[in-house]
């Protein structure tokens, strides 16, 4: 069984980014990322913190904007519009999920698609469908693809099951896998799919992105399969100082021995998401400065 080391692969991507940032700065271009957090969700606070910290480590400019949970739709739209106009900012990310009273789709549509480094704007979703490389690809799926490549996993003609159909992971992941460079045969399974275990058991490569702790059991996985666990779930654990532990969507201990390769949680897909965000922000800075 091969344990796919997301931290190591992310470190390699970040090293590439750091070099490119250095080169851009020598041309007088300072790439900049704005990260907007609305409310006090503890997990989101951690994610936003590590995005901003990574920017600093790479020499990228960043702006962290933390707004109270009671922020109105109009106030948030105004913040986005100001960032759209800010020439020091090339990438804008509004951390998901926002508080329930926020209409997230309208916020995403308000982001200048040229700065939409999450790849959530309809214009970038269309470019993903069209396989137009000028668009931004969502970070978690592109990071998962990069992990497969780094682990030497061939997707050509492979049977892949994507478990989950979210806009952030499942749908874009399925599109990347069926694109002409990956050529996988993709099944998208979800909570309403009939006989999920049997569907998953058919997969050469299983992508688990449902957000349910340890849902994928050993008998859901074919012998010799590759498993990419996208879930990062907090489950109560009194033995931890924080009061919780992190676990994926896969019951790792029972599934791992059956696998050809598997990603751990933490230390698998998580670090890749941030690394790909940095790459997307560099793409944005390049494109906004007419560098091809
Ligand atoms: N929440 C969980 N993953 C993501 C992501 O990739 N981008 C944003 N904006 N929010 C998220």
Short mmCIF file of C-alpha atoms and ligand atoms in Angstrom, two decimals:
data_model
loop_
_atom_site.label_atom_id
_atom_site.label_comp_id
_atom_site.label_asym_id
_atom_site.label_seq_id
_atom_site.Cartn_x
_atom_site.Cartn_y
_atom_site.Cartn_z
CA UNK A 1 0.00 0.00 0.00
CA UNK A 2 1.29 3.42 -1.04
CA UNK A 3 0.50 6.34 1.28
CA UNK A 4 0.16 9.44 -0.90
CA UNK A 5 1.99 12.26 0.86
CA UNK A 6 0.02 15.43 0.18
CA UNK A 7 2.34 17.55 2.29
CA UNK A 8 5.35 16.59 0.14
CA UNK A 9 3.54 17.12 -3.16
CA UNK A 10 2.16 20.45 -1.93
CA UNK A 11 5.64 21.51 -0.85
CA UNK A 12 6.92 20.87 -4.38
CA UNK A 13 4.07 22.93 -5.89
CA UNK A 14 4.72 25.74 -3.39
CA UNK A 15 8.43 25.72 -4.22
CA UNK A 16 7.54 26.25 -7.92
CA UNK A 17 5.21 29.08 -6.90
CA UNK A 18 7.86 30.73 -4.76
CA UNK A 19 10.29 30.81 -7.67
CA UNK A 20 7.69 32.27 -9.97
CA UNK A 21 6.71 34.93 -7.45
CA UNK A 22 10.36 35.90 -7.20
CA UNK A 23 10.59 36.20 -10.99
CA UNK A 24 7.37 38.25 -11.19
CA UNK A 25 8.57 40.61 -8.47
CA UNK A 26 11.72 41.25 -10.46
CA UNK A 27 9.42 42.43 -13.25
CA UNK A 28 7.71 44.76 -10.78
CA UNK A 29 4.65 42.55 -10.33
CA UNK A 30 3.61 41.62 -6.78
CA UNK A 31 0.90 38.92 -6.88
CA UNK A 32 -1.85 39.54 -4.32
CA UNK A 33 -4.67 37.44 -2.83
CA UNK A 34 -7.65 38.65 -0.81
CA UNK A 35 -9.34 36.18 1.52
CA UNK A 36 -12.74 37.12 2.94
CA UNK A 37 -14.22 35.35 5.95
CA UNK A 38 -17.73 36.11 7.19
CA UNK A 39 -18.56 34.85 10.67
CA UNK A 40 -16.71 32.74 13.21
CA UNK A 41 -16.81 29.17 11.92
CA UNK A 42 -13.76 27.60 13.64
CA UNK A 43 -12.73 25.38 10.72
CA UNK A 44 -13.03 28.29 8.26
CA UNK A 45 -10.88 30.41 10.59
CA UNK A 46 -8.16 27.74 10.42
CA UNK A 47 -8.35 27.48 6.60
CA UNK A 48 -8.27 31.25 6.09
CA UNK A 49 -5.36 31.54 8.53
CA UNK A 50 -3.29 28.96 6.68
CA UNK A 51 -4.04 30.53 3.27
CA UNK A 52 -2.76 33.90 4.49
CA UNK A 53 0.25 32.30 6.20
CA UNK A 54 1.18 30.45 3.00
CA UNK A 55 1.05 33.73 1.05
CA UNK A 56 3.53 35.25 3.48
CA UNK A 57 5.87 32.27 3.21
CA UNK A 58 5.95 32.60 -0.58
CA UNK A 59 6.37 36.37 -0.70
CA UNK A 60 2.86 36.90 -2.01
CA UNK A 61 0.84 39.93 -0.94
CA UNK A 62 -2.34 39.07 0.93
CA UNK A 63 -5.27 40.84 2.47
CA UNK A 64 -7.37 39.07 5.11
CA UNK A 65 -10.81 40.56 5.59
CA UNK A 66 -12.78 39.21 8.54
CA UNK A 67 -16.39 40.38 8.76
CA UNK A 68 -18.90 39.80 11.56
CA UNK A 69 -21.51 37.05 11.15
CA UNK A 70 -24.20 39.75 10.97
CA UNK A 71 -22.69 41.30 7.82
CA UNK A 72 -25.45 41.94 5.28
CA UNK A 73 -25.52 40.76 1.69
CA UNK A 74 -25.10 44.38 0.54
CA UNK A 75 -22.09 44.96 2.79
CA UNK A 76 -20.41 41.80 1.53
CA UNK A 77 -21.15 42.74 -2.09
CA UNK A 78 -19.55 46.13 -1.46
CA UNK A 79 -16.40 44.45 -0.10
CA UNK A 80 -16.20 42.22 -3.19
CA UNK A 81 -16.69 45.20 -5.51
CA UNK A 82 -13.93 47.10 -3.79
CA UNK A 83 -11.57 44.12 -4.19
CA UNK A 84 -12.55 43.84 -7.87
CA UNK A 85 -11.25 47.40 -8.30
CA UNK A 86 -8.13 46.97 -6.16
CA UNK A 87 -5.05 46.78 -8.44
CA UNK A 88 -2.91 45.16 -5.70
CA UNK A 89 -5.30 42.17 -5.60
CA UNK A 90 -5.27 39.55 -8.38
CA UNK A 91 -7.24 36.82 -6.63
CA UNK A 92 -10.38 37.00 -4.48
CA UNK A 93 -11.70 34.18 -2.34
CA UNK A 94 -14.78 34.29 -0.12
CA UNK A 95 -14.53 31.39 2.30
CA UNK A 96 -17.39 28.91 2.05
CA UNK A 97 -19.81 28.29 3.68
CA UNK A 98 -20.95 31.82 4.62
CA UNK A 99 -23.65 32.37 7.27
CA UNK A 100 -27.11 31.16 6.21
CA UNK A 101 -28.55 34.63 5.46
CA UNK A 102 -25.90 35.22 2.77
CA UNK A 103 -26.90 34.35 -0.80
CA UNK A 104 -23.61 32.77 -1.79
CA UNK A 105 -24.32 32.41 -5.48
CA UNK A 106 -24.88 36.15 -5.88
CA UNK A 107 -21.59 36.82 -4.08
CA UNK A 108 -19.72 34.44 -6.38
CA UNK A 109 -21.25 36.09 -9.46
CA UNK A 110 -20.14 39.49 -8.16
CA UNK A 111 -16.46 38.46 -8.14
CA UNK A 112 -14.62 39.57 -11.27
CA UNK A 113 -14.15 36.24 -13.10
CA UNK A 114 -10.55 37.22 -13.85
CA UNK A 115 -9.95 37.31 -10.08
CA UNK A 116 -12.07 34.24 -9.24
CA UNK A 117 -9.20 31.99 -8.09
CA UNK A 118 -11.70 29.52 -6.57
CA UNK A 119 -13.09 28.85 -10.05
CA UNK A 120 -16.67 29.09 -8.77
CA UNK A 121 -17.93 31.88 -11.08
CA UNK A 122 -20.21 30.63 -13.91
CA UNK A 123 -17.71 31.93 -16.48
CA UNK A 124 -14.97 29.73 -15.03
CA UNK A 125 -17.33 26.77 -14.61
CA UNK A 126 -18.11 27.10 -18.33
CA UNK A 127 -14.42 27.19 -19.19
CA UNK A 128 -13.88 24.01 -17.19
CA UNK A 129 -16.67 22.29 -19.11
CA UNK A 130 -15.17 23.58 -22.38
CA UNK A 131 -11.63 22.56 -21.33
CA UNK A 132 -10.48 26.16 -21.90
CA UNK A 133 -7.21 26.54 -19.95
CA UNK A 134 -7.66 30.31 -19.50
CA UNK A 135 -10.23 29.62 -16.75
CA UNK A 136 -9.59 28.89 -13.08
CA UNK A 137 -10.05 25.31 -11.91
CA UNK A 138 -11.36 24.79 -8.35
CA UNK A 139 -8.43 24.11 -6.02
CA UNK A 140 -9.46 20.92 -4.24
CA UNK A 141 -10.23 18.93 -7.41
CA UNK A 142 -7.15 20.20 -9.23
CA UNK A 143 -5.07 19.34 -6.16
CA UNK A 144 -6.56 15.84 -6.14
CA UNK A 145 -5.65 15.40 -9.83
CA UNK A 146 -2.13 16.53 -9.09
CA UNK A 147 -1.88 13.99 -6.26
CA UNK A 148 -2.94 11.18 -8.60
CA UNK A 149 -0.29 12.26 -11.11
CA UNK A 150 2.40 12.56 -8.44
CA UNK A 151 1.60 9.06 -7.17
CA UNK A 152 1.96 7.71 -10.72
CA UNK A 153 -1.71 6.72 -11.01
CA UNK A 154 -2.88 6.43 -14.61
CA UNK A 155 -6.46 7.63 -15.15
CA UNK A 156 -6.60 6.70 -18.84
CA UNK A 157 -9.63 4.45 -19.30
CA UNK A 158 -9.91 3.89 -15.54
CA UNK A 159 -13.26 3.41 -13.82
CA UNK A 160 -13.53 6.29 -11.37
CA UNK A 161 -16.34 6.82 -8.87
CA UNK A 162 -16.71 10.34 -7.49
CA UNK A 163 -18.70 10.13 -4.28
CA UNK A 164 -20.31 13.57 -3.82
CA UNK A 165 -21.69 16.13 -6.27
CA UNK A 166 -20.84 19.48 -4.68
CA UNK A 167 -20.01 22.57 -6.74
CA UNK A 168 -16.70 22.83 -4.84
CA UNK A 169 -15.44 19.27 -5.33
CA UNK A 170 -17.64 16.53 -6.82
CA UNK A 171 -18.82 18.18 -10.05
CA UNK A 172 -15.53 19.82 -11.04
CA UNK A 173 -13.65 16.63 -10.09
CA UNK A 174 -15.85 14.62 -12.45
CA UNK A 175 -15.21 17.14 -15.24
CA UNK A 176 -11.44 17.03 -14.76
CA UNK A 177 -11.44 13.23 -14.79
CA UNK A 178 -13.48 12.97 -17.99
CA UNK A 179 -11.46 15.69 -19.76
CA UNK A 180 -9.45 14.64 -22.79
CA UNK A 181 -6.12 14.60 -20.95
CA UNK A 182 -7.41 12.27 -18.18
CA UNK A 183 -9.84 10.06 -20.16
CA UNK A 184 -11.40 8.36 -17.15
CA UNK A 185 -14.81 6.70 -17.18
CA UNK A 186 -16.60 8.64 -14.46
CA UNK A 187 -19.56 7.76 -12.27
CA UNK A 188 -20.86 10.45 -9.93
CA UNK A 189 -22.52 8.88 -6.90
CA UNK A 190 -24.35 10.71 -4.11
CA UNK A 191 -26.73 10.32 -1.18
CA UNK A 192 -29.64 9.30 -3.42
CA UNK A 193 -27.67 6.75 -5.43
CA UNK A 194 -28.95 3.19 -5.16
CA UNK A 195 -26.53 0.74 -3.49
CA UNK A 196 -23.60 3.06 -2.89
CA UNK A 197 -21.31 0.29 -1.58
CA UNK A 198 -21.68 -1.72 -4.81
CA UNK A 199 -21.12 1.38 -6.98
CA UNK A 200 -17.96 2.28 -5.08
CA UNK A 201 -16.71 -1.32 -5.08
CA UNK A 202 -16.59 -1.18 -8.88
CA UNK A 203 -14.10 1.72 -8.89
CA UNK A 204 -10.43 1.51 -9.84
CA UNK A 205 -10.14 4.99 -8.34
CA UNK A 206 -12.53 6.22 -5.65
CA UNK A 207 -12.80 9.93 -4.82
CA UNK A 208 -14.63 10.43 -1.51
CA UNK A 209 -16.04 13.94 -1.17
CA UNK A 210 -19.23 13.75 0.86
CA UNK A 211 -18.29 15.30 4.20
CA UNK A 212 -19.42 12.32 6.26
CA UNK A 213 -16.83 10.98 8.67
CA UNK A 214 -15.59 7.47 7.84
CA UNK A 215 -18.58 6.67 5.62
CA UNK A 216 -16.53 4.57 3.18
CA UNK A 217 -15.92 1.17 4.75
CA UNK A 218 -13.60 -1.65 3.73
CA UNK A 219 -16.35 -3.53 1.87
CA UNK A 220 -16.97 -0.41 -0.31
CA UNK A 221 -13.50 -0.66 -1.81
CA UNK A 222 -12.14 -3.06 -4.40
CA UNK A 223 -8.82 -4.80 -3.67
CA UNK A 224 -6.01 -2.77 -5.22
CA UNK A 225 -8.09 0.39 -5.67
CA UNK A 226 -6.75 3.93 -5.35
CA UNK A 227 -8.61 6.07 -2.79
CA UNK A 228 -8.50 9.86 -2.62
CA UNK A 229 -10.14 11.06 0.61
CA UNK A 230 -11.26 14.68 0.25
CA UNK A 231 -13.17 14.82 3.56
CA UNK A 232 -11.91 16.83 6.50
CA UNK A 233 -14.35 16.19 9.32
CA UNK A 234 -14.13 17.20 12.96
CA UNK A 235 -15.36 14.47 15.30
CA UNK A 236 -15.54 14.91 19.08
CA UNK A 237 -12.58 13.31 20.89
CA UNK A 238 -12.22 13.94 24.62
CA UNK A 239 -8.61 12.68 24.58
CA UNK A 240 -7.54 15.68 22.43
CA UNK A 241 -6.78 19.09 23.85
CA UNK A 242 -8.89 20.67 21.10
CA UNK A 243 -11.79 18.34 21.95
CA UNK A 244 -11.90 16.91 18.42
CA UNK A 245 -9.93 14.90 15.92
CA UNK A 246 -9.83 15.21 12.15
CA UNK A 247 -11.01 12.33 10.05
CA UNK A 248 -11.75 11.81 6.37
CA UNK A 249 -14.77 10.40 4.58
CA UNK A 250 -12.97 7.03 4.52
CA UNK A 251 -12.57 4.61 7.44
CA UNK A 252 -8.82 4.74 6.90
CA UNK A 253 -7.67 1.95 9.22
CA UNK A 254 -9.85 -0.72 7.61
CA UNK A 255 -9.66 0.59 4.02
CA UNK A 256 -5.94 1.35 3.68
CA UNK A 257 -4.72 -2.29 3.76
CA UNK A 258 -6.86 -3.06 0.67
CA UNK A 259 -5.58 -0.16 -1.40
CA UNK A 260 -2.91 0.23 -4.03
CA UNK A 261 -2.64 3.83 -2.83
CA UNK A 262 -4.58 6.10 -0.46
CA UNK A 263 -4.38 9.66 0.88
CA UNK A 264 -4.33 10.21 4.65
CA UNK A 265 -6.38 12.82 6.54
CA UNK A 266 -4.84 15.12 7.54
CA UNK A 267 -1.85 15.42 5.21
CA UNK A 268 -3.47 14.32 1.96
CA UNK A 269 -5.73 16.53 -0.14
CA UNK A 270 -5.85 19.38 2.42
CA UNK A 271 -2.36 20.80 1.81
CA UNK A 272 -2.91 20.51 -1.96
CA UNK A 273 -5.93 22.83 -1.87
CA UNK A 274 -3.82 25.69 -0.57
CA UNK A 275 -0.97 24.96 -2.98
CA UNK A 276 -3.33 25.06 -5.97
CA UNK A 277 -4.85 28.30 -4.66
CA UNK A 278 -1.38 29.84 -4.79
CA UNK A 279 -0.95 28.53 -8.34
CA UNK A 280 -4.31 29.99 -9.38
CA UNK A 281 -3.40 33.35 -7.88
CA UNK A 282 -0.18 33.35 -9.90
CA UNK A 283 -2.17 32.50 -13.04
CA UNK A 284 -4.43 35.47 -12.24
CA UNK A 285 -1.47 37.83 -11.72
CA UNK A 286 0.10 36.66 -14.98
CA UNK A 287 -3.12 37.01 -16.97
CA UNK A 288 -3.89 40.44 -15.52
CA UNK A 289 -0.42 41.60 -16.57
CA UNK A 290 -0.62 40.17 -20.07
CA UNK A 291 2.03 37.49 -19.41
CA UNK A 292 1.31 34.22 -21.19
N1 LIG B 1 -14.51 25.90 1.73
C1 LIG B 1 -14.03 24.64 1.60
N2 LIG B 1 -13.23 24.56 0.52
C2 LIG B 1 -13.19 25.79 -0.03
C3 LIG B 1 -12.52 26.35 -1.16
O1 LIG B 1 -11.79 25.69 -1.91
N3 LIG B 1 -12.75 27.67 -1.38
C4 LIG B 1 -13.56 28.42 -0.60
N4 LIG B 1 -13.73 29.71 -0.91
N5 LIG B 1 -14.20 27.94 0.44
C5 LIG B 1 -14.01 26.63 0.72
#
